[in-house]
Short mmCIF file of C-alpha atoms (C1' of nucleotides) in Angstrom, two decimals:
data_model
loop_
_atom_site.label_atom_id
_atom_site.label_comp_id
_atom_site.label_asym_id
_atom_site.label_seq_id
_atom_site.Cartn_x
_atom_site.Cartn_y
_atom_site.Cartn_z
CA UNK A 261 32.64 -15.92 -13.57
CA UNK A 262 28.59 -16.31 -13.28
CA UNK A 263 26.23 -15.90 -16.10
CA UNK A 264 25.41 -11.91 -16.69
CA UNK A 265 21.99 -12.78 -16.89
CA UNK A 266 22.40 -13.63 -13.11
CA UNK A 267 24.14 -10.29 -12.42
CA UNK A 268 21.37 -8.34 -13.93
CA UNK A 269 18.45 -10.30 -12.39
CA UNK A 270 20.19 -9.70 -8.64
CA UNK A 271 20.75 -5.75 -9.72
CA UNK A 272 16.92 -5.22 -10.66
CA UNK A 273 16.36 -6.96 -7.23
CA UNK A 274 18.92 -4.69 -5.71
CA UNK A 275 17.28 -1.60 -7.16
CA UNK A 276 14.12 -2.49 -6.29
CA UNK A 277 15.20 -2.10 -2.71
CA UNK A 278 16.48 1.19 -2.99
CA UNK A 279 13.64 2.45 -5.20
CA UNK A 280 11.35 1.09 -2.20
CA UNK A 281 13.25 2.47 0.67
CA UNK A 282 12.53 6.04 -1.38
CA UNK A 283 9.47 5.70 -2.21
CA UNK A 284 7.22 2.83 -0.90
CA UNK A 285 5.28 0.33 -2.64
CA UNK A 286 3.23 2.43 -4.64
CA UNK A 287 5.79 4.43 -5.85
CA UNK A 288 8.21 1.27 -7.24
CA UNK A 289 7.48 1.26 -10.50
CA UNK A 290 9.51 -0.50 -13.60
CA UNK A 291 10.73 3.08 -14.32
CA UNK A 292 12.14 3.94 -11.30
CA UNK A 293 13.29 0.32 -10.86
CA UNK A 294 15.19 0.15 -14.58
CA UNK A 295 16.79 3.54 -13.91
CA UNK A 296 17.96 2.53 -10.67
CA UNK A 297 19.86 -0.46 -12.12
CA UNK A 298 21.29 1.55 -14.91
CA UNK A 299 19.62 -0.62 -17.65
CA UNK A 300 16.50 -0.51 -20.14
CA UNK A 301 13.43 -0.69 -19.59
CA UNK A 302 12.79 -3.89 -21.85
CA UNK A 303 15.29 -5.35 -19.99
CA UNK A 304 13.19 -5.26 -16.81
CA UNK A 305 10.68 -7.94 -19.34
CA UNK A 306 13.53 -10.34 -19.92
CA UNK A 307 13.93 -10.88 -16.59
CA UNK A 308 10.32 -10.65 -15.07
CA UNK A 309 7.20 -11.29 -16.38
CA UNK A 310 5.43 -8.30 -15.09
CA UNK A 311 5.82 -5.97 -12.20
CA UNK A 312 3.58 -8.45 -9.53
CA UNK A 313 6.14 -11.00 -10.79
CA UNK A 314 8.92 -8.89 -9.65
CA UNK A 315 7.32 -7.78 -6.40
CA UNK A 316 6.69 -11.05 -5.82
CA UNK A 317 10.34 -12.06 -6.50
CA UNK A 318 11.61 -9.23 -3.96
CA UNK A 319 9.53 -10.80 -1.35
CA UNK A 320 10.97 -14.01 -2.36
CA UNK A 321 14.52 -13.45 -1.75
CA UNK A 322 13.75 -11.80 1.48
CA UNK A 323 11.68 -14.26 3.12
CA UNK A 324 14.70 -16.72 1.92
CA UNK A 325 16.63 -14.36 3.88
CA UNK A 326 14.73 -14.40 7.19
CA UNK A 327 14.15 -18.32 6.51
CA UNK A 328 18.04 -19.34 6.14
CA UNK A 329 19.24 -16.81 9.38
CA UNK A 330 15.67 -17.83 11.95
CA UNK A 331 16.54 -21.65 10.80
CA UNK A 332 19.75 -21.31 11.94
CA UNK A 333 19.54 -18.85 14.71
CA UNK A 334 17.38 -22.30 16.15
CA UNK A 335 19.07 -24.85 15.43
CA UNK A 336 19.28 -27.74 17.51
CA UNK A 337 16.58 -26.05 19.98
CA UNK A 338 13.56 -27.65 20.87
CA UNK A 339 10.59 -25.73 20.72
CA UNK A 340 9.81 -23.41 23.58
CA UNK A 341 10.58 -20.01 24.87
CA UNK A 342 14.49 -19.97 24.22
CA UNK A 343 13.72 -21.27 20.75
CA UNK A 344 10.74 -18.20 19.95
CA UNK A 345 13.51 -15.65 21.75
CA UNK A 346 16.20 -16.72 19.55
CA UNK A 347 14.05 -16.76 16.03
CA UNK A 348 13.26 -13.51 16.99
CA UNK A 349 16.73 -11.76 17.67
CA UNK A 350 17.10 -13.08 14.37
CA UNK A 351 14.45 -11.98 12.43
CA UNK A 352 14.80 -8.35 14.16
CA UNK A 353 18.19 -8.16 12.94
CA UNK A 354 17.50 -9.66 8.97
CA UNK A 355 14.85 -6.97 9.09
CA UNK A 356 17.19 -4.09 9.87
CA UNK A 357 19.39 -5.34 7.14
CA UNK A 358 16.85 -5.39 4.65
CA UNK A 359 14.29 -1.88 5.84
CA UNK A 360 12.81 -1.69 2.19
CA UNK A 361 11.39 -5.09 1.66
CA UNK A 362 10.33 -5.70 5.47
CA UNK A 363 8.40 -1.73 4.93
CA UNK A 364 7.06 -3.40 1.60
CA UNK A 365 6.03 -6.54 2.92
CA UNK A 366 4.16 -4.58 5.79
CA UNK A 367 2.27 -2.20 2.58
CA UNK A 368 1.42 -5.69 0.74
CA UNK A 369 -0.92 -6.24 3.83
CA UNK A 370 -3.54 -4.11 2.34
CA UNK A 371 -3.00 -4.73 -1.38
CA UNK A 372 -5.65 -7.86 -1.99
CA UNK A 373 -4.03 -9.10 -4.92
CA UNK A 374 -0.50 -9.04 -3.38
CA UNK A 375 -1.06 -10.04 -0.18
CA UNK A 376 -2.49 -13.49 -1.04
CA UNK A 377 0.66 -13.82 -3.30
CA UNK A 378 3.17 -13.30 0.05
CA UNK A 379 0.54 -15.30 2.37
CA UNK A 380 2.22 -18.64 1.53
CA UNK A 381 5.29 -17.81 2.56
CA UNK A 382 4.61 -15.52 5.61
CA UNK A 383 2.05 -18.53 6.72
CA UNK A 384 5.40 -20.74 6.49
CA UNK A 385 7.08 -18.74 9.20
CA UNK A 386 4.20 -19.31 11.18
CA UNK A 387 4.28 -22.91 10.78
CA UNK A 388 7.54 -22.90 12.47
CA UNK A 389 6.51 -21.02 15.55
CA UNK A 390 3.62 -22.77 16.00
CA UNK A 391 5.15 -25.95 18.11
CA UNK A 392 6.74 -23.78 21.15
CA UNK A 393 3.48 -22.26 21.21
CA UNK A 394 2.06 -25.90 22.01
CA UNK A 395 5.14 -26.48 24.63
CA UNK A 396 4.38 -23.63 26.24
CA UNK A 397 0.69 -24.69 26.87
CA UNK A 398 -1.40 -22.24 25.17
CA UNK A 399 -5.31 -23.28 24.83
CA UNK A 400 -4.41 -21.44 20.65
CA UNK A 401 -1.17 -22.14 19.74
CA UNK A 402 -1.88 -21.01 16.09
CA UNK A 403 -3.88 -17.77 17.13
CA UNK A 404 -0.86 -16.70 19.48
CA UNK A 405 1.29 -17.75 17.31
CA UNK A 406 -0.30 -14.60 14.75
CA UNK A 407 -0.43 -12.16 17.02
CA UNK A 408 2.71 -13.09 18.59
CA UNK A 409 4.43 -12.71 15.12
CA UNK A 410 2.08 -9.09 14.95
CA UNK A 411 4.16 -7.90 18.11
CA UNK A 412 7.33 -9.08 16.52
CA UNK A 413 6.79 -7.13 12.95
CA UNK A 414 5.74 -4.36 15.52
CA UNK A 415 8.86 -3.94 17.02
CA UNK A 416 10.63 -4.29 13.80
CA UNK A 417 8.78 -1.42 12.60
CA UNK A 418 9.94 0.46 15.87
CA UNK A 419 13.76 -0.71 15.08
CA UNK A 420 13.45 0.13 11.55
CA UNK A 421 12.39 3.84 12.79
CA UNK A 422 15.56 3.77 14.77
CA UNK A 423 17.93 2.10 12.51
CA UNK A 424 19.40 0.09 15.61
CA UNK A 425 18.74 -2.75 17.69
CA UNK A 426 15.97 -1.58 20.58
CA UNK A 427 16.89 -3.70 23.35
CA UNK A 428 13.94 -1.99 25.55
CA UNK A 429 11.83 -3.26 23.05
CA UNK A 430 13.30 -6.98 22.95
CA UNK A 431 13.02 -7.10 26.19
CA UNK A 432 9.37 -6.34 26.46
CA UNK A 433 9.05 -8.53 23.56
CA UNK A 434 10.50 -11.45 25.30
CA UNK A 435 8.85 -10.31 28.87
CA UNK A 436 5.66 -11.01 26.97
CA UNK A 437 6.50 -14.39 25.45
CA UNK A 438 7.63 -15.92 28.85
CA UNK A 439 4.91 -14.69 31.02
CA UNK A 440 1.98 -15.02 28.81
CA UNK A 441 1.40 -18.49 28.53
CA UNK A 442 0.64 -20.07 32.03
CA UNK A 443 -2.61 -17.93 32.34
CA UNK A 444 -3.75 -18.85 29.00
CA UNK A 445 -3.68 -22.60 30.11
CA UNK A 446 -5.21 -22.56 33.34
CA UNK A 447 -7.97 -21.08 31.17
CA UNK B 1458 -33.03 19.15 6.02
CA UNK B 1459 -29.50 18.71 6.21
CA UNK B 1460 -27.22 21.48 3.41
CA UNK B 1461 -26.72 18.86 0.52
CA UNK B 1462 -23.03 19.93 0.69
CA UNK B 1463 -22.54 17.47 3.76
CA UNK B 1464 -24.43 14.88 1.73
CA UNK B 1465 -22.05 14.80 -1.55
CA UNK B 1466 -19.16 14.86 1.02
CA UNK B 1467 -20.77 11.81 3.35
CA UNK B 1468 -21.83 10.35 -0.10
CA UNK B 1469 -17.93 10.30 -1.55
CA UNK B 1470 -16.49 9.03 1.90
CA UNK B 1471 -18.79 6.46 1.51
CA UNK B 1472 -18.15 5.52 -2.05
CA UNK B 1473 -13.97 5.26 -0.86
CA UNK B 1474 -14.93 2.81 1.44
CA UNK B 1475 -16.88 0.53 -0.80
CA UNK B 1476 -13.74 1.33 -3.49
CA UNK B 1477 -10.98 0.37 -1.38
CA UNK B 1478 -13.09 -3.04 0.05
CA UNK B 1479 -12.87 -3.90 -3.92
CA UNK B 1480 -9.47 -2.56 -4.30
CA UNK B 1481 -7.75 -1.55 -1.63
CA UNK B 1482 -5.54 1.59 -1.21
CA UNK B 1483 -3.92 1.00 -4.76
CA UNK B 1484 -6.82 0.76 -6.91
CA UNK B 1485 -8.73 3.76 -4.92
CA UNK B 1486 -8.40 5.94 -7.54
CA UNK B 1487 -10.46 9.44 -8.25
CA UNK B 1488 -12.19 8.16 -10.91
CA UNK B 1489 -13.82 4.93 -9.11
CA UNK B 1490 -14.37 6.84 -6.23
CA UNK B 1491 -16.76 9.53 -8.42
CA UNK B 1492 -18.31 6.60 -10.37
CA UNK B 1493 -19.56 4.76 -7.12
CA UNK B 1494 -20.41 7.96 -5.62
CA UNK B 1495 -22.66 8.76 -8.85
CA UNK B 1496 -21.32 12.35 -9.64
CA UNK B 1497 -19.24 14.66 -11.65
CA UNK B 1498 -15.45 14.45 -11.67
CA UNK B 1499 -15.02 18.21 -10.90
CA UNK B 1500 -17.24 17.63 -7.87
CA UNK B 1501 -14.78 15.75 -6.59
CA UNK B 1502 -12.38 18.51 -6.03
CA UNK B 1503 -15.50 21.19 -4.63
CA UNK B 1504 -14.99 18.96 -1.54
CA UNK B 1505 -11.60 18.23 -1.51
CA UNK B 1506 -8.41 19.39 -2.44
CA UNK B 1507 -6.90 16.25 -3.74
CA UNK B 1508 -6.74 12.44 -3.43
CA UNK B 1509 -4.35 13.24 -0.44
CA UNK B 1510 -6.89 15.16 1.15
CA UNK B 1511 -9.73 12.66 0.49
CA UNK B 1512 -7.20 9.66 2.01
CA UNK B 1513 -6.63 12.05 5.22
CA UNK B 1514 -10.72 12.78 5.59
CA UNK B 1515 -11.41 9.17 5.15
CA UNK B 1516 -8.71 8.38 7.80
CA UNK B 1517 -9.98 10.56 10.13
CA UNK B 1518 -13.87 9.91 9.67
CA UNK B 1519 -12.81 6.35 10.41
CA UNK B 1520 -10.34 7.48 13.57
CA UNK B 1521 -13.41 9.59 15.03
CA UNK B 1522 -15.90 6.32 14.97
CA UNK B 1523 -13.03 4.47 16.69
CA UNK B 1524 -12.51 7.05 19.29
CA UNK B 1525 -15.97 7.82 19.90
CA UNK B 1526 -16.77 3.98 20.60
CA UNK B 1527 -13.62 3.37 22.42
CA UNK B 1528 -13.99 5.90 24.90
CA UNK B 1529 -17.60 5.61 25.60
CA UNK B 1530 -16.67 1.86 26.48
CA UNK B 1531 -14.25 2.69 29.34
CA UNK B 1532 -16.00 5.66 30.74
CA UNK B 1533 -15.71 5.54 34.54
CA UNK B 1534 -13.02 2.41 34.30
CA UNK B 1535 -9.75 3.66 36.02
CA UNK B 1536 -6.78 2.47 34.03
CA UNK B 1537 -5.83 -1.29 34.43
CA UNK B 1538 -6.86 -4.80 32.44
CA UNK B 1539 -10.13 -4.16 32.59
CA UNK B 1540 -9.99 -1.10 30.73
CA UNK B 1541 -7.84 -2.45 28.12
CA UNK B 1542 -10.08 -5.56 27.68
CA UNK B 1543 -13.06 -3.25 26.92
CA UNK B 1544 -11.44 -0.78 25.16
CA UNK B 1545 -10.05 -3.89 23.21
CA UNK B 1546 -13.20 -5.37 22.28
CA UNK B 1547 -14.92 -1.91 21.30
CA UNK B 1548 -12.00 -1.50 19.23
CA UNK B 1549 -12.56 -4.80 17.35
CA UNK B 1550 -16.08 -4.20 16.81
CA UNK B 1551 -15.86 -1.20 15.06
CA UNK B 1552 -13.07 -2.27 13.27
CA UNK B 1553 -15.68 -5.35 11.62
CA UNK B 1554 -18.33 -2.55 11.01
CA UNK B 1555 -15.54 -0.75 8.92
CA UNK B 1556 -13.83 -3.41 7.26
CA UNK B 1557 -12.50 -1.17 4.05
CA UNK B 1558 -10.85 1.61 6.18
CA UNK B 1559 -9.22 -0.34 8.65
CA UNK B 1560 -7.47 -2.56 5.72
CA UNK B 1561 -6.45 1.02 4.49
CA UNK B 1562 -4.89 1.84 7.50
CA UNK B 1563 -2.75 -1.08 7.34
CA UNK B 1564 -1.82 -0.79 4.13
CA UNK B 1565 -1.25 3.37 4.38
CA UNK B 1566 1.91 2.05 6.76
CA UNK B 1567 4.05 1.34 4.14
CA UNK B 1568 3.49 5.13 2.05
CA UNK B 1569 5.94 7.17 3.64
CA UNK B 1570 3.73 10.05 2.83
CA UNK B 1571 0.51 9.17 4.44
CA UNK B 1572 1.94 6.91 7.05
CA UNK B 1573 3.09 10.98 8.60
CA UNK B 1574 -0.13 11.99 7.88
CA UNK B 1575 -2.00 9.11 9.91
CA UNK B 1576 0.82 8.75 12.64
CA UNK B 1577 -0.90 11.69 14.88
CA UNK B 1578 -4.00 10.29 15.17
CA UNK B 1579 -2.88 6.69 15.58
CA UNK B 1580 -0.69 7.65 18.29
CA UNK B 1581 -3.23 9.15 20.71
CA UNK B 1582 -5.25 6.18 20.59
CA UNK B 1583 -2.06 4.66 21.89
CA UNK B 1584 -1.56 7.47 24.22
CA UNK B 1585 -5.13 6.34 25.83
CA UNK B 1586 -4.19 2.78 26.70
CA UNK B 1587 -0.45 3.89 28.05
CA UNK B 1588 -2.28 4.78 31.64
CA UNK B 1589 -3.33 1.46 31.81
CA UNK B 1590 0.48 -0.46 31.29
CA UNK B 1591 1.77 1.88 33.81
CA UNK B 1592 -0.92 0.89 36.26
CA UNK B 1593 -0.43 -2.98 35.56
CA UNK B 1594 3.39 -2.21 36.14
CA UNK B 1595 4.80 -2.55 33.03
CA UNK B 1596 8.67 -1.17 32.89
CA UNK B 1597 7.96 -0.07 29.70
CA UNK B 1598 4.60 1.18 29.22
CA UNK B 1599 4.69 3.00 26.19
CA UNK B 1600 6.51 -0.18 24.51
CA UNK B 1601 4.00 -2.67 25.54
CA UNK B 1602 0.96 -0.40 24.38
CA UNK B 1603 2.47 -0.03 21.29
CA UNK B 1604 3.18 -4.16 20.98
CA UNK B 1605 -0.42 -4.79 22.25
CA UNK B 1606 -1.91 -2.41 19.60
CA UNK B 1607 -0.39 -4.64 17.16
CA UNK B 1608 -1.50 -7.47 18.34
CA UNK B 1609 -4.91 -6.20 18.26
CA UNK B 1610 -5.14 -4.73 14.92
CA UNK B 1611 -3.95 -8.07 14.37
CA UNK B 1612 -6.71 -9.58 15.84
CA UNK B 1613 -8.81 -7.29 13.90
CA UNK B 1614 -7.40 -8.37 10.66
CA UNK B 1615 -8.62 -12.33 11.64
CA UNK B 1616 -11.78 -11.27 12.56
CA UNK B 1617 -12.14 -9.32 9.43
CA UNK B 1618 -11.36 -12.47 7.55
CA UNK B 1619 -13.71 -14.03 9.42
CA UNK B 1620 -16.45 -11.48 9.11
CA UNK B 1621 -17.33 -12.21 12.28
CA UNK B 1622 -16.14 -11.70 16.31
CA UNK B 1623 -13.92 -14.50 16.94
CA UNK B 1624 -14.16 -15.45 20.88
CA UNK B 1625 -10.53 -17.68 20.36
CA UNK B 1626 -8.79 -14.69 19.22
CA UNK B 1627 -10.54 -12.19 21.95
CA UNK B 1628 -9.54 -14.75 24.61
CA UNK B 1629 -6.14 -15.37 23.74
CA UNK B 1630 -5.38 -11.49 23.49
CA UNK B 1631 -6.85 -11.42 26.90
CA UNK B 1632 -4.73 -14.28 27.96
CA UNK B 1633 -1.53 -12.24 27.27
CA UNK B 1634 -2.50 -8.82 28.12
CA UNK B 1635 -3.39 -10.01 31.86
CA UNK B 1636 -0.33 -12.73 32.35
CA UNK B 1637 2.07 -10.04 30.56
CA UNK B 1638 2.78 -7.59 33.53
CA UNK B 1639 4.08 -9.63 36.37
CA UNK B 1640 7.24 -10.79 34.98
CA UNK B 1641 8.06 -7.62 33.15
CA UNK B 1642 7.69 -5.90 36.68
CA UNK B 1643 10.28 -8.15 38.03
CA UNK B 1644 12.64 -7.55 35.37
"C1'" DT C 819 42.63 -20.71 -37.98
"C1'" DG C 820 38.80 -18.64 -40.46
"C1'" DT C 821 33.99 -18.20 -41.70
"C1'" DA C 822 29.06 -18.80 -41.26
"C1'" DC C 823 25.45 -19.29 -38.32
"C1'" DA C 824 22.64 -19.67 -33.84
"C1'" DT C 825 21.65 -18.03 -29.42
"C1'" DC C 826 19.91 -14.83 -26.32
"C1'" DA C 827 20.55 -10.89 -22.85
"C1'" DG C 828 19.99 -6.40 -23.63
"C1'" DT C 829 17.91 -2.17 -26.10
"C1'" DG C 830 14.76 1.82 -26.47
"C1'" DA C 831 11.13 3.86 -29.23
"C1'" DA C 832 6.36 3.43 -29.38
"C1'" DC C 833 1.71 2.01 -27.78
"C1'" DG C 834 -2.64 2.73 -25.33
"C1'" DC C 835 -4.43 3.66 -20.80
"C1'" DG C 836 -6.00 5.48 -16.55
"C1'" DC C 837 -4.45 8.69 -13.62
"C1'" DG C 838 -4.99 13.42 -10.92
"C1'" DT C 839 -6.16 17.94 -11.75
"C1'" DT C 840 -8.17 22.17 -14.02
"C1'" DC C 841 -11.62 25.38 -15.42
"C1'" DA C 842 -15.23 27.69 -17.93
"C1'" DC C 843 -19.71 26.73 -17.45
"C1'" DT C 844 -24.71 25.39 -15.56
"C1'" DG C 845 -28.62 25.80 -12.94
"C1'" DA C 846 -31.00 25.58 -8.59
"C1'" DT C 847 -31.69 28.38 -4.51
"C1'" DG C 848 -31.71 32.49 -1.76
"C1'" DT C 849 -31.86 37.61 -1.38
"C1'" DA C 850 -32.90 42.61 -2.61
"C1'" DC C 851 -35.97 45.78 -3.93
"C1'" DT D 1429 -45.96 39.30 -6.32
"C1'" DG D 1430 -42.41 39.85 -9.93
"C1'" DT D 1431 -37.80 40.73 -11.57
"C1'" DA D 1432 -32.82 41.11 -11.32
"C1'" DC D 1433 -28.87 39.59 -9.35
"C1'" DA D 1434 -25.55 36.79 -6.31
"C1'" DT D 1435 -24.08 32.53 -4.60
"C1'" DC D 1436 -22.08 28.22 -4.99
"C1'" DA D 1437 -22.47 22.98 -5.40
"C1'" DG D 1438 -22.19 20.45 -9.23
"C1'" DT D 1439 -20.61 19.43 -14.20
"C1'" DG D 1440 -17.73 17.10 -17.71
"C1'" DA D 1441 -14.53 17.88 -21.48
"C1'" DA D 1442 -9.82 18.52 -21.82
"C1'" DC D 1443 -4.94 18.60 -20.24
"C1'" DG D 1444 -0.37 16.52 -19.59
"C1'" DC D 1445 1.90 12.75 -17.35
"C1'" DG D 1446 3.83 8.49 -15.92
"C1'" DC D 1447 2.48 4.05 -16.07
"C1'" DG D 1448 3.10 -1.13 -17.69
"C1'" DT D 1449 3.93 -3.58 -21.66
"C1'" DT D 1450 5.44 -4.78 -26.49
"C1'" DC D 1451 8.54 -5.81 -30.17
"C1'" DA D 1452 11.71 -5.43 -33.96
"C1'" DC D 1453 16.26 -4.91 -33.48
"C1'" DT D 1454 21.52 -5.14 -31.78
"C1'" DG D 1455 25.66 -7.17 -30.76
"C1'" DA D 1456 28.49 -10.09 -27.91
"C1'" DT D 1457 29.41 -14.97 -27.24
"C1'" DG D 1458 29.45 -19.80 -28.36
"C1'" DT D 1459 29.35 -23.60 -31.83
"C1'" DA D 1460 29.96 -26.14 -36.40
"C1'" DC D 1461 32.64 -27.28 -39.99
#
DNA sequence: TGTACATCAGTGAACGCGCGTTCACTGATGTAC
DNA sequence: TGTACATCAGTGAACGCGCGTTCACTGATGTAC
C-alpha cells in the first residue's frame, strides 16, 4: 500500500482539476480546492506551500503528461513532418483527457507572475519541435516552431469545445505543416 | 468642450489598461483601477455597473481600435493573401500600441464567464478574414482562419515581448499563410 | 507482550486583508421666473 | 440681474464576504526497550 500522504497530495491535484473545469483559474481557490477533496483546509498547507505552489504543481503533472505520451507517440522518428504530425495527434488527445489544466494553462498566459513560472516547461516542448522545423527548411525554425505550437493549442481549444477528436481540424492542421515550409525556404 | 462624463469614463478605461500592464487580469481590481484613475470609489459605479461591465467596455474599446485599423487597411483589397497579409500586419500594430488589453484578451480565454462575453466580438474579426481562405481554396476555410488567428495573436504576443515589430516573425507568418492553400486544395 | 515515547499527516478555528458593491450625501452647473 | 430649484457626476465611509495563511492541537502509526 503507498504512503497516505501520497494519496492526499494526488487528490488535492485531482480536485484542483475539477474545481478548474467549474470555474477557471480565477475561481480555484484553496477553498474550493480543500472541499473538493473532502479534507481541511490546513491540510491543503501540508502539502503545498501556497496556492502558486499548487498551481504550479497542477501544471507540473500535466506537462509530465503531454511530455511522457508526445515522447513516445515519436519515438524512433527522425525529425520532420511525420514526426510534428504524430507529436501532435498526441498532444490533441492528452489535452482532451485533461480539459481543466490545458483551459488553465491557456488563462496562465496572461497572469505575469504565473506565466513565467509555466514558461520553462512549455519552452521545453518547444525545444523538441524545433529540429523538424530545421529538416523541413524553414529560414526560423524557432519562430515557426511558436506559432506552429499557437495553431496546435488552437485546435485543442476547438476539440476541447467539442469534447471529441476534430479530424477536419487535424487535417488542416497537418495540411499546414506539410505545405508551409518549401516557400519559406526559397525565401 | 467635451461633457466631462466621457472624460471620467475615457479616464477609467485608461487607468485599466495601465492596471492590467502591472497586473494583468487578476490583479485588475476596482480599487487600483480608481486609484490610477485619481477618483472616488462610488464614481466608479456612476459609469459602470460592475467590474464585469468595466472588463466588457474595456474589451470592446480595444475590439473597436482593432476593427477600425483593420478594415481601413484592406479597403478596396478583394479577398485573397494580400488581404490577409495587410490585415495581418495592421492587426499586429495595434496590438503593440495596446499592449495591456491584448494580454487581457488572452488571458480572459480561460474565465468561462467573460470568455462568452468576448467570443462575439472575436468571432467577427474572424468572420472578416474567412472570405479570404475560401478565395485561396482552402477546404476548410473557417478552420484555417481560426488556426491563422492564432498564430497571429501569437505573433503578437512575441512582438509584445519584444516591444517592437519583429520582421522574422511577420515573414514567417507570411511564409505559411501563402504556401498553406495549395496542398489543402488537393486534399 | 506491554508501555512509553516520537513522528507527522491531518484538523479547523481564527487572523487580517482586499475585494466588489451600496448609498446618503455634496456641490457645480443649468434652467425658470 | 437675482433667487430658487433641479439635475447629476462625483464622493467616500461603511457593509459583508471569501480569500490565503497560520498554528496549537489530534490521533494513528512506528520504534525502543
Amino acid at each position: 500500500m503507498p504512503p497516505r500522504y501520497l494519496d492526499t497530495r494526488e487528490a488535492l491535484l485531482d480536485a484542483g482539476e475539477i474545481v478548474a473545469t467549474y470555474h477557471g483559474l480565477a475561481g480555484l481557490s484553496v477553498n474550493r480546492v480543500v472541499a473538493e477533496a473532502h479534507v481541511a483546509k490546513g491540510t491543503f498547507y501540508v502539502h503545498f506551500a501556497d496556492r502558486d505552489a499548487f498551481l504550479d504543481a497542477m501544471h507540473a503533472r500535466f506537462h509530465a503528461r503531454v511530455r511522457e505520451h508526445v515522447l513516445a507517440a515519436v519515438r524512433d522518428l527522425d525529425p520532420g513532418a511525420d514526426l510534428l504530425e504524430r507529436a501532435t495527434a498526441a498532444y490533441l488527445d492528452v489535452c482532451l483527457e485533461n480539459p481543466a489544466v490545458k483551459a488553465l494553462a491557456v488563462e496562465a498566459r496572461g497572469d505575469p507572475e504565473l506565466s513565467s513560472r509555466f514558461a520553462e516547461r512549455s519552452a521545453s516542448l518547444g525545444t523538441l519541435s524545433e529540429p523538424s522545423f530545421i529538416a523541413l527548411g524553414w529560414q526560423s525554425p524557432k519562430i515557426a516552431a511558436r506559432l506552429y505550437q499557437a495553431m496546435v493549442s488552437e485546435a485543442s481549444m476547438l476539440e476541447l469545445e467539442a469534447a471529441k477528436r476534430l479530424p477536419a481540424v487535424r487535417r488542416t492542421l497537418n495540411a499546414w505543416l506539410r505545405a508551409g515550409a518549401p516557400i519559406a525556404a526559397e525565401r
